[in-house]
Coordinates of C-alpha atoms and ligand atoms in Angstrom, one line a residue:
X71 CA 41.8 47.9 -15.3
X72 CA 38.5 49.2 -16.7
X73 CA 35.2 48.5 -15.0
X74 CA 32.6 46.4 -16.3
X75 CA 29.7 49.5 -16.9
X76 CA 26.2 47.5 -16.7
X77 CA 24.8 47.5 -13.9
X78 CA 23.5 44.2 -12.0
X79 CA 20.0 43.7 -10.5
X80 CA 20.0 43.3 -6.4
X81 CA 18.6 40.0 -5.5
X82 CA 15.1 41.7 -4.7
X83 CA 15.3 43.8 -7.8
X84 CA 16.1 40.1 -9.5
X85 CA 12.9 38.3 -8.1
X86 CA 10.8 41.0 -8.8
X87 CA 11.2 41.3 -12.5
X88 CA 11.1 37.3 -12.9
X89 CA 7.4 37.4 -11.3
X90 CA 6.5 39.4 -14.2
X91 CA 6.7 36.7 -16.7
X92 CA 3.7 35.6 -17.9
X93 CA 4.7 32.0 -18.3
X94 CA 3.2 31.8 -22.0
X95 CA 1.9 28.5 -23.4
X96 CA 4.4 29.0 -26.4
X97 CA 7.3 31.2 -25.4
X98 CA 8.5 33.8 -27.8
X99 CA 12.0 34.2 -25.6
X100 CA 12.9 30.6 -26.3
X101 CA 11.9 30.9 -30.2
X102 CA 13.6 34.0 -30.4
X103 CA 16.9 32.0 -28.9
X104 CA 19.2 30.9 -30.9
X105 CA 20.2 28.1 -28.7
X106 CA 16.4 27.7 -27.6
X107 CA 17.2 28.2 -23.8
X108 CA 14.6 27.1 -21.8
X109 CA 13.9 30.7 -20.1
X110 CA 10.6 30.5 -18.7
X111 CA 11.2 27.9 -16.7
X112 CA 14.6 29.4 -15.4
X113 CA 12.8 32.4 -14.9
X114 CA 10.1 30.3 -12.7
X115 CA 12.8 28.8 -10.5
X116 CA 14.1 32.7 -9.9
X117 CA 10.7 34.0 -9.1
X118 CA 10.9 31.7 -6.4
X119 CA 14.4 32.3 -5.1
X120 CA 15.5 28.8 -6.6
X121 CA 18.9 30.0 -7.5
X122 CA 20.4 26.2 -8.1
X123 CA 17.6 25.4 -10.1
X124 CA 17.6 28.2 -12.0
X125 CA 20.9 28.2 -12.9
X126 CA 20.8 24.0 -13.8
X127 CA 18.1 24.7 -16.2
X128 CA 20.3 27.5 -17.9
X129 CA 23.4 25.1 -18.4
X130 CA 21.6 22.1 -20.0
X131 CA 21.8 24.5 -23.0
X132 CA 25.0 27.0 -22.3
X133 CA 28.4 26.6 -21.6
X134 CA 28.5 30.3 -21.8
X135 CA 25.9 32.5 -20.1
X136 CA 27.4 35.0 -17.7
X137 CA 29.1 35.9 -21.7
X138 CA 25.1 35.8 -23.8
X139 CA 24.1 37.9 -20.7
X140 CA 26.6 40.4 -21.4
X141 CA 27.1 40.4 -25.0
X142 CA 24.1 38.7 -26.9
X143 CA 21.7 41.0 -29.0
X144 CA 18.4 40.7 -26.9
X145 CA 16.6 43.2 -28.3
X146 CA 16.3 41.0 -31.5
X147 CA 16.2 37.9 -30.1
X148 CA 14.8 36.5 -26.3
X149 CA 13.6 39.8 -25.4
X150 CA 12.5 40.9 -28.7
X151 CA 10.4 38.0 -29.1
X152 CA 8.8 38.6 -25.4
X153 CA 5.1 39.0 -25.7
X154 CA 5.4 42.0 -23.8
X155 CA 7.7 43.4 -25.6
X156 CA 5.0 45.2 -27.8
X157 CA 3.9 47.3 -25.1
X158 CA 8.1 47.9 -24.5
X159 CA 7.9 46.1 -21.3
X160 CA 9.7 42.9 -22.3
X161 CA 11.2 41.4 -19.5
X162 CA 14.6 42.0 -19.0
X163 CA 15.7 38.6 -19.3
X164 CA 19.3 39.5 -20.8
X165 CA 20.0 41.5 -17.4
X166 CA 18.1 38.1 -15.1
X167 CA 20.3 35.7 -16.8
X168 CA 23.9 38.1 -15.9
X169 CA 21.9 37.9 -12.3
X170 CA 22.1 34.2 -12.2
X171 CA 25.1 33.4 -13.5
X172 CA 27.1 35.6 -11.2
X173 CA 25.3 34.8 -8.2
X174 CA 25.9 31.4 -8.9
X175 CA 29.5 32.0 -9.8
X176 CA 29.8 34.2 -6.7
X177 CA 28.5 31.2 -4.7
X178 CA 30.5 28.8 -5.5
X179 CA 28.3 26.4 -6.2
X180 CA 29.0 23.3 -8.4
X181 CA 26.2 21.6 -10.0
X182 CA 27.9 18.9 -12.2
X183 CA 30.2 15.8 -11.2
X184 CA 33.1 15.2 -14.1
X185 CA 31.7 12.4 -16.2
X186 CA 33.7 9.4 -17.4
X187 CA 34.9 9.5 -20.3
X188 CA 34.6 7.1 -22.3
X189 CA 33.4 7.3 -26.0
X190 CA 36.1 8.5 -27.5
X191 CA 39.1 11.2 -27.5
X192 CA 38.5 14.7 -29.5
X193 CA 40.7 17.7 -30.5
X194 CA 39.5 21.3 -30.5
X195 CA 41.3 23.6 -32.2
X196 CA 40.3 27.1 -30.9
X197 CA 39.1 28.1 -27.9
X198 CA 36.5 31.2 -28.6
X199 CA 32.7 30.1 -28.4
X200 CA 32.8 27.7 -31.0
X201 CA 35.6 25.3 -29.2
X202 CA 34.2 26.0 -25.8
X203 CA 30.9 24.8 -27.0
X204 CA 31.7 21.4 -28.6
X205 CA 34.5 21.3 -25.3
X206 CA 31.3 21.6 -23.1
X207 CA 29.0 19.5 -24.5
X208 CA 31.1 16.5 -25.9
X209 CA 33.0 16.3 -22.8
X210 CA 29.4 16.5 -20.6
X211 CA 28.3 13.1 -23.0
X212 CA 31.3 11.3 -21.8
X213 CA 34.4 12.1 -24.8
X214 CA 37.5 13.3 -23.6
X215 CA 38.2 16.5 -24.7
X216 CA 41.6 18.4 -25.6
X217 CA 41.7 22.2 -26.8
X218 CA 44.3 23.5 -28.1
X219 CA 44.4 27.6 -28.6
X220 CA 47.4 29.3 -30.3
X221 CA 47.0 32.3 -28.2
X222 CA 48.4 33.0 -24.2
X223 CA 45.2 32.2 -22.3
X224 CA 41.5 30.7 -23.8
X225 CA 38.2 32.5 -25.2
X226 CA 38.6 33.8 -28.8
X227 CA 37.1 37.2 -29.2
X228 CA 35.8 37.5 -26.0
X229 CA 39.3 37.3 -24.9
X230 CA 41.0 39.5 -27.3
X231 CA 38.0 41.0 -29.0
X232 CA 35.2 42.6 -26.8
X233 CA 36.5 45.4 -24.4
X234 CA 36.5 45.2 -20.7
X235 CA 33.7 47.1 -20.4
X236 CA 31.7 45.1 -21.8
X237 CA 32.5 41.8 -21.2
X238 CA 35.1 41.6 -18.1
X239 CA 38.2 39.4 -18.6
X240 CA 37.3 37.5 -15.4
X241 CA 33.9 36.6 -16.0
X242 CA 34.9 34.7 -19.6
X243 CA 37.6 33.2 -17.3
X244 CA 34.7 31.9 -14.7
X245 CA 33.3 30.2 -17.7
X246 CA 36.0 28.6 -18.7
X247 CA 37.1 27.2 -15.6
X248 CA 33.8 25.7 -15.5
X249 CA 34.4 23.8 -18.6
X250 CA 37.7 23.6 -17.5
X251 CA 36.0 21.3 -14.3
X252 CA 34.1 19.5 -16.7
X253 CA 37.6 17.7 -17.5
X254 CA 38.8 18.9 -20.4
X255 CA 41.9 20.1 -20.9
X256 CA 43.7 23.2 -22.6
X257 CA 46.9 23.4 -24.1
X258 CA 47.3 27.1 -24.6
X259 CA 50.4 29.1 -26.5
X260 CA 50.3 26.4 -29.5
X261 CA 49.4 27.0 -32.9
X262 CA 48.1 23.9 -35.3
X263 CA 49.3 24.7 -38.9
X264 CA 52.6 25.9 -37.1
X265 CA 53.2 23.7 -33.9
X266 CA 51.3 20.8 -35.4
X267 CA 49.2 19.3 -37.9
X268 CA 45.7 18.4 -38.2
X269 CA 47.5 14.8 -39.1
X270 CA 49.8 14.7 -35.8
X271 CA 46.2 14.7 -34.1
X272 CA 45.0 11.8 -35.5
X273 CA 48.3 10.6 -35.1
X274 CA 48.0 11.0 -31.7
X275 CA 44.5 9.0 -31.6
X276 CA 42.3 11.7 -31.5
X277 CA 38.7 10.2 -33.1
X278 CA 37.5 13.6 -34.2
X279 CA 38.9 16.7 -35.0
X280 CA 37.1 20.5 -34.4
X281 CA 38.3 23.4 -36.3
X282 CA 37.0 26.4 -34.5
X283 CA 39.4 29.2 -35.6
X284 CA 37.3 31.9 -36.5
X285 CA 38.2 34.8 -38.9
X286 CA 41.2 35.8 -37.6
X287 CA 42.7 37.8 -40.8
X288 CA 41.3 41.7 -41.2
X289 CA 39.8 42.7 -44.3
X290 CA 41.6 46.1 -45.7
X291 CA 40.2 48.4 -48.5
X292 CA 42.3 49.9 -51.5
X293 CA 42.4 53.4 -51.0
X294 CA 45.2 55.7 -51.9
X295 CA 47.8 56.1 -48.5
X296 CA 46.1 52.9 -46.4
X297 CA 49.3 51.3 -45.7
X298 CA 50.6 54.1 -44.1
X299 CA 51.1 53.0 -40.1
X300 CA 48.6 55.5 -38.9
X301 CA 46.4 53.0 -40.2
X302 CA 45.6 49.8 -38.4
X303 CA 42.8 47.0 -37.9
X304 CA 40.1 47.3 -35.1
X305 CA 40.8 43.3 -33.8
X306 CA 44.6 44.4 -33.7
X307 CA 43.8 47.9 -31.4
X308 CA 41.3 46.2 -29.0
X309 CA 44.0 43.1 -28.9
X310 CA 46.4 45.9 -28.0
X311 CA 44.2 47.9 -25.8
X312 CA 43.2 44.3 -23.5
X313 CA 46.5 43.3 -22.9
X314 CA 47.6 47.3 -22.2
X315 CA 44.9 46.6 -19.6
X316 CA 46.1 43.3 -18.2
X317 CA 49.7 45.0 -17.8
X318 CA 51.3 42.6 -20.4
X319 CA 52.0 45.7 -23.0
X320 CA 53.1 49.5 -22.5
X321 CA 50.9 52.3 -22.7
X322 CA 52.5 53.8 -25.8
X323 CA 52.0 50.8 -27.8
X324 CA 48.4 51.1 -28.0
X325 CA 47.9 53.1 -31.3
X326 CA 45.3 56.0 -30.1
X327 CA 47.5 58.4 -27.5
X328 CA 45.7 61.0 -25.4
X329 CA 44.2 64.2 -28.0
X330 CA 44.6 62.2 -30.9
X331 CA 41.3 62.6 -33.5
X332 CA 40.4 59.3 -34.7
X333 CA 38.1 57.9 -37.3
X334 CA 36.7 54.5 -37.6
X335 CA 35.7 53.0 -40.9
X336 CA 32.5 50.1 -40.8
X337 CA 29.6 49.8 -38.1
X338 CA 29.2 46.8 -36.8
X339 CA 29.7 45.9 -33.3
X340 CA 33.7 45.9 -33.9
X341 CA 33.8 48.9 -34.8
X342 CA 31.4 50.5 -32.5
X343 CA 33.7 48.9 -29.6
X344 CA 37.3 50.4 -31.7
X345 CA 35.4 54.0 -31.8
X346 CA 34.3 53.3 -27.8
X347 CA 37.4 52.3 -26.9
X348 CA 39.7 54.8 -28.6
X349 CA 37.6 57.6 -26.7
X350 CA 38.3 55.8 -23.6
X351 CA 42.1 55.8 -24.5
X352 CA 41.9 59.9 -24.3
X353 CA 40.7 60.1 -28.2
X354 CA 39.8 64.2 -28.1
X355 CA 37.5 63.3 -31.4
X356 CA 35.6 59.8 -32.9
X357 CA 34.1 59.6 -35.7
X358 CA 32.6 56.9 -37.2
X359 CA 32.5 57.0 -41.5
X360 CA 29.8 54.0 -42.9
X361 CA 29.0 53.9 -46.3
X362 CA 25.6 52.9 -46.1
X363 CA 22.8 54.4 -43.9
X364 CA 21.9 53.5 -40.1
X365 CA 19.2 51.0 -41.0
X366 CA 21.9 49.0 -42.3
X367 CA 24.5 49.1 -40.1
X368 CA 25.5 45.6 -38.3
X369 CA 25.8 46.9 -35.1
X370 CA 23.1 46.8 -32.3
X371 CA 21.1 49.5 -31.6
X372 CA 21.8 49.8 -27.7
X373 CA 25.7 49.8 -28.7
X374 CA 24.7 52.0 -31.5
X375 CA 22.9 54.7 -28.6
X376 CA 25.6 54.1 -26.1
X377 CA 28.1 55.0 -29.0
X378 CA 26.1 58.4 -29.2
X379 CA 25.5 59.2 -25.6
X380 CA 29.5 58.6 -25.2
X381 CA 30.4 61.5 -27.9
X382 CA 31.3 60.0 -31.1
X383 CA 29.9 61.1 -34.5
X384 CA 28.4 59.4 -37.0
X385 CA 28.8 60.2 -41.2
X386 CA 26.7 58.0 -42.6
X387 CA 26.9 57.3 -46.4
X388 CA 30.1 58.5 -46.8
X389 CA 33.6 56.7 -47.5
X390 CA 37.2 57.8 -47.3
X391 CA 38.8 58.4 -50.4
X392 CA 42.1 59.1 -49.5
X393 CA 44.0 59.1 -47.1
X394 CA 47.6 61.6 -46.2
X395 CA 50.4 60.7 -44.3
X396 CA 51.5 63.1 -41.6
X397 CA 54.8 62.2 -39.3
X398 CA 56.0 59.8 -37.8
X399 CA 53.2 57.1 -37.0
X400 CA 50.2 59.8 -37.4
X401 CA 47.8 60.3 -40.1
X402 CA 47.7 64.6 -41.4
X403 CA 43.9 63.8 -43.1
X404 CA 41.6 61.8 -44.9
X405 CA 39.1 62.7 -47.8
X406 CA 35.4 61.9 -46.5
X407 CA 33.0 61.7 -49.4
X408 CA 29.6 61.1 -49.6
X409 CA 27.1 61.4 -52.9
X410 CA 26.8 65.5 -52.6
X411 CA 29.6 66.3 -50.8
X412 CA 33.4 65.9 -49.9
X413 CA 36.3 67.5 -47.4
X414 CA 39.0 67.5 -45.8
X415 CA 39.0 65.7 -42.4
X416 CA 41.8 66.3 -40.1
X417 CA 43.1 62.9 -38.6
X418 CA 45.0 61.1 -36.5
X419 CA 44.9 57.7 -37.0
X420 CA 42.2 56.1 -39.1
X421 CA 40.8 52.2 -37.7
X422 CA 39.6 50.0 -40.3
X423 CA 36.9 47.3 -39.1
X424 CA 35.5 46.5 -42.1
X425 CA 35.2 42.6 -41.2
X426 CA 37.4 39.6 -41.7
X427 CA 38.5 36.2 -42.8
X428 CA 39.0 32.7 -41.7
X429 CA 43.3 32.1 -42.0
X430 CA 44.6 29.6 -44.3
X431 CA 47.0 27.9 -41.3
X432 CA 45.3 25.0 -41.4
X433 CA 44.0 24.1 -44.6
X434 CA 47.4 25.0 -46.2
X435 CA 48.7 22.1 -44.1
X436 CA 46.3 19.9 -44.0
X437 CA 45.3 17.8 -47.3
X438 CA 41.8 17.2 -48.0
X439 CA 40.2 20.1 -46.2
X440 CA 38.1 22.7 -49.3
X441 CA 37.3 26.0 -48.6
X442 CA 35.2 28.6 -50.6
X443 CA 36.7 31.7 -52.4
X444 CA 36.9 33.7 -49.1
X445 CA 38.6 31.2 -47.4
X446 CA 35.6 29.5 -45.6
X447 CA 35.8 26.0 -44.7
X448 CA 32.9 24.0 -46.1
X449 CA 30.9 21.5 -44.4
X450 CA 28.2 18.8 -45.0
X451 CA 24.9 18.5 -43.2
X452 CA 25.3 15.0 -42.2
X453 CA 26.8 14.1 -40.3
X454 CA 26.6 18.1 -39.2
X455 CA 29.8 20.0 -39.4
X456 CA 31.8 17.8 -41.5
X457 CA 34.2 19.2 -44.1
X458 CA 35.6 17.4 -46.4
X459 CA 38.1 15.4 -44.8
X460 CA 36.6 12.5 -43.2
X461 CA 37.0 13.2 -39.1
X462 CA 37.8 16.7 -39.3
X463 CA 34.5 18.9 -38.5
X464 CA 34.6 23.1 -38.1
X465 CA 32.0 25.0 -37.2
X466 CA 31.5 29.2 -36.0
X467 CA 32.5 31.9 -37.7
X468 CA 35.2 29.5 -39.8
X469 CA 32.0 28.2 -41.4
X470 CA 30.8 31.6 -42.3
X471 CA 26.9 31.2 -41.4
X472 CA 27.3 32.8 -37.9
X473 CA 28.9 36.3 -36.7
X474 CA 27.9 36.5 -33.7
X475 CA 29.0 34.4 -29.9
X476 CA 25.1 33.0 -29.8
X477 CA 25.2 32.0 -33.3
X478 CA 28.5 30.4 -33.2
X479 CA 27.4 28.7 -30.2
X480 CA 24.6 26.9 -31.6
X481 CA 25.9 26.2 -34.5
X482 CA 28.8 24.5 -32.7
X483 CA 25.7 22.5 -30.9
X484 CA 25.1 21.1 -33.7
X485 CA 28.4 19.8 -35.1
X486 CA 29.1 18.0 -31.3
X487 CA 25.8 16.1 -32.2
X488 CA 27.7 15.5 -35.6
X489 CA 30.8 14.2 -33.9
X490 CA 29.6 12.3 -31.5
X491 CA 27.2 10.2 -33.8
X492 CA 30.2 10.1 -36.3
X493 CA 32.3 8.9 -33.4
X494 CA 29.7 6.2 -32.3
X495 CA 29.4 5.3 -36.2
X496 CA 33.3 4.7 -36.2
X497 CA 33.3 2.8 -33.1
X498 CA 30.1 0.5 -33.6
X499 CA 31.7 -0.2 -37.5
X500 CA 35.3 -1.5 -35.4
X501 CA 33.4 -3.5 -33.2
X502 CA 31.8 -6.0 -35.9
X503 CA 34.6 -5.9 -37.8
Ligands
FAD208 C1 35.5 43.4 -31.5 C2 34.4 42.4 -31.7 C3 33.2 42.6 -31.0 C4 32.2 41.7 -31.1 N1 31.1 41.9 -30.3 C5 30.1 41.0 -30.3 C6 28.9 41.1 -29.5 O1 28.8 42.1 -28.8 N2 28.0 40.2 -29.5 C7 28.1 39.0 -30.2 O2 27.3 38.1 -30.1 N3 29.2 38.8 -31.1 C8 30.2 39.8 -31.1 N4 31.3 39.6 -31.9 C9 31.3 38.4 -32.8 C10 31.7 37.2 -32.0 O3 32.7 37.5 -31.0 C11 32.1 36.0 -32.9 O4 31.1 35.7 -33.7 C12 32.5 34.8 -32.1 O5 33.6 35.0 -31.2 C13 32.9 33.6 -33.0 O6 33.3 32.5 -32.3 P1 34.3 31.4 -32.8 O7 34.6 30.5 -31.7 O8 33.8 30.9 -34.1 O9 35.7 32.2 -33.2 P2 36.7 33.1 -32.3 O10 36.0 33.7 -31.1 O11 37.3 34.0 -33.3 O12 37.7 32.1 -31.7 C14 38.7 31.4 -32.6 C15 39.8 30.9 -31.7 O13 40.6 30.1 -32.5 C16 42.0 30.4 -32.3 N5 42.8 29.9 -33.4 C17 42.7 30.4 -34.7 N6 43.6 29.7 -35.5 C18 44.2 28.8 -34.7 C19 45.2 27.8 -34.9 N7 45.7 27.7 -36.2 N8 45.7 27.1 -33.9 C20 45.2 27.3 -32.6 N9 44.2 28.2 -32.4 C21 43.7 29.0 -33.4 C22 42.0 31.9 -32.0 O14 43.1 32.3 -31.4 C23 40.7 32.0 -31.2 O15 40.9 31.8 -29.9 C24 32.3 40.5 -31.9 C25 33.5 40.3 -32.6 C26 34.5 41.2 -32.5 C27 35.8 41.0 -33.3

């Protein structure tokens, strides 16, 4: 199994860096926060050893921070707002929340009784940031909460997306046994559009209905030779390469072997991680071929620099025009061309992450539920996260607006305030009936 490779502040290291907050009257790390988490006063309690605290203040606004620690793009957001940050000495507030959370996991401590649950019964369908989200908070304000996740064990992407090294296996599970305590329950290994419908659910008496299924289905481009199998999706490798790693598949069925020269078309954080993790696979050679040039690429920039420091190349503005079978499962070459130039690049196996779509599962099964040309579901502002079939809300990346685990987070913030005051509608309208 690989190792996580950040490192983690000692507890005096910890304390030391939270005295340097300034405490400012308006705080740019909160603004610059998706989910507006309350970070200076967090950062207080540490400063004064108040782990508890601290970490109480962090969860009345995440379900998920030992993940945002790990994952979320500071640099343009908490610590990128930090007023220090112009003299580059933002405080490291990414690294002091991964401190928290793990001392607190590592504790033990529990800071939350299981509420009753009372207001009503809702169904979650997906389990990545968006589900765990709505899970959280509905089932903190008293609903009962069910979640059910068509794949072998909860989280979404940061399951079966971001690599070990990155973002370890356990520490999403520690977050989701957390919600997990919070009473709400997971039926994994089940599949709605397949197992069940959206209208079993309501069959069942669930008041509300969450659709957080992502964009599970890869994009692919039309070049000449792409369907040849030395071609494959980044989500399908790193789903390969994670479960290589937790001993539930063989060694040979993860696409890149040991020598092979690899290339990696797109540059945003998916495929930063496919071109990261094919090296660590024994990859002699990664490159990475992007169309456009680096001030455009989706990726973030420390990914971007540990991409660089790790070995592979970069050709920016330049696309693969074709693509030539070799034997067997491997690739002989592609054509790389850019606006003055073209060759022959040798090749292995070539990884497409050029982004992807929501699957029609679903909304093929369900009536009453519109989406937009790519598949998107669409929702209404009020009540927040509705789509077009009364009960039934969705809300992440299914909704398009957010493409990253913070974003998808708050969004999904907003549709449980959406549900419950649709569920509290519902209820009120039955009782003076
Ligand atoms: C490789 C990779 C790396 C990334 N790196 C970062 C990063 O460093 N930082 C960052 O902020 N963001 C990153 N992202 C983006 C981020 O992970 C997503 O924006 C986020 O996970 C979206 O959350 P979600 O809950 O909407 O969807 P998902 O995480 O995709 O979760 C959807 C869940 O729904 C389940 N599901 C789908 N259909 C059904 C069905 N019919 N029945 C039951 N269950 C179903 C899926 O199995 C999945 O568990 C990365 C994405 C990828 C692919």
């Amino acid at each position: 199994m690989e190792k996580e490779e950040s490192e983690n502040y000692t507890l005096a290291e910890a304390i030391k860096e939270a005295q340097r907050c300034l405490h400012c009257k308006v705080p740019g790390c909160k603004k610059g926060c998706p989910i507006s988490n309350d970070i200076p006063d967090w950062i207080a309690e540490l400063s004064k050893a108040n782990f508890g605290n601290a970490m109480s203040i962090i969860n009345a606004k995440s379900n998920l921070p030992a993940v945002c620690s790990r994952v979320c793009g500071h640099e343009r957001q908490c610590e990128g707002s930090c007023v220090l940050a112009k003299k580059g000495e933002a405080i490291r507030i990414g690294k002091l929340e991964k401190f928290v959370s793990d001392f607190d996991s590592e504790a033990g401590w529990r800071h939350e009784a299981i509420p009753e649950k009372s207001r009503g019964r809702v169904a979650v369908i997906g389990s990545g940031p968006a589900g765990l989200t709505i899970a959280g908070d509905l089932s903190r304000q008293g609903f009962a909460v069910e979640i059910f996740e068509m794949e072998a064990e909860a989280g979404g992407v940061l399951k079966y997306g971001i690599p070990e090294y990155r973002l370890p296996k356990e520490v999403v599970r520690r977050e989701i046994n957390k919600i997990e305590r919070l009473g709400v329950t997971f039926h994994l290994s089940t599949t709605a559009g397949k197992d069940f419908t959206v209208d079993d659910l309501f069959a069942q008496g669930f008041d509300a209905i969450f659709m957080g299924t992502g964009t599970g289905v890869p994009k692919r481009l039309d070049i000449p030779g792409i369907d040849h199998p030395g071609v494959r999706q980044a989500i399908r490798f790193l789903r390969r390469v994670g479960l290589y790693e937790s001993g539930s598949m063989s060694r040979d069925e993860v696409m890149v072997a040991e020598g092979d020269k690899v290339a990696v078309i797109g540059c945003g954080n998916t495929a930063i991680d496919a071109a990261r993790t094919a090296l660590r696979m024994g990859a002699s050679e990664v490159s990475i071929i992007y169309h456009r040039d680096i001030d455009k690429m989706a990726a973030l920039r420390a990914e971007y620099d540990e991409a660089v420091r790790e070995g592979v190349k970069f050709l920016w503005n330049s696309s693969v025009t074709n693509i030539v079978g070799g034997e067997g499962q491997r690739l002989k070459s592609v054509t790389v061309t850019s606006e003055d130039n073209s060759f022959e690049m040798p090749l292995d196996r070539l990884i497409l992450a050029v982004g992807s779509v929501p699957a029609s599962r679903i909304v093929s099964t369900t009536k009453g539920i519109e989406v937009d040309a790519k598949g998107y579901v669409l929702t209404r502002d009020y009540p927040y996260g509705m789509t077009t079939r009364k009960g039934v809300f969705a809300g992440g990346d299914v909704t398009n607006h957010p493409a990253t685990v913070v974003h998808a987070m708050h969004d999904a913030k907003l549709v449980a305030e959406g549900i419950a005051k649709y569920i509290d509608a519902v209820k009120l309208m039955q009782s003076i009936q």
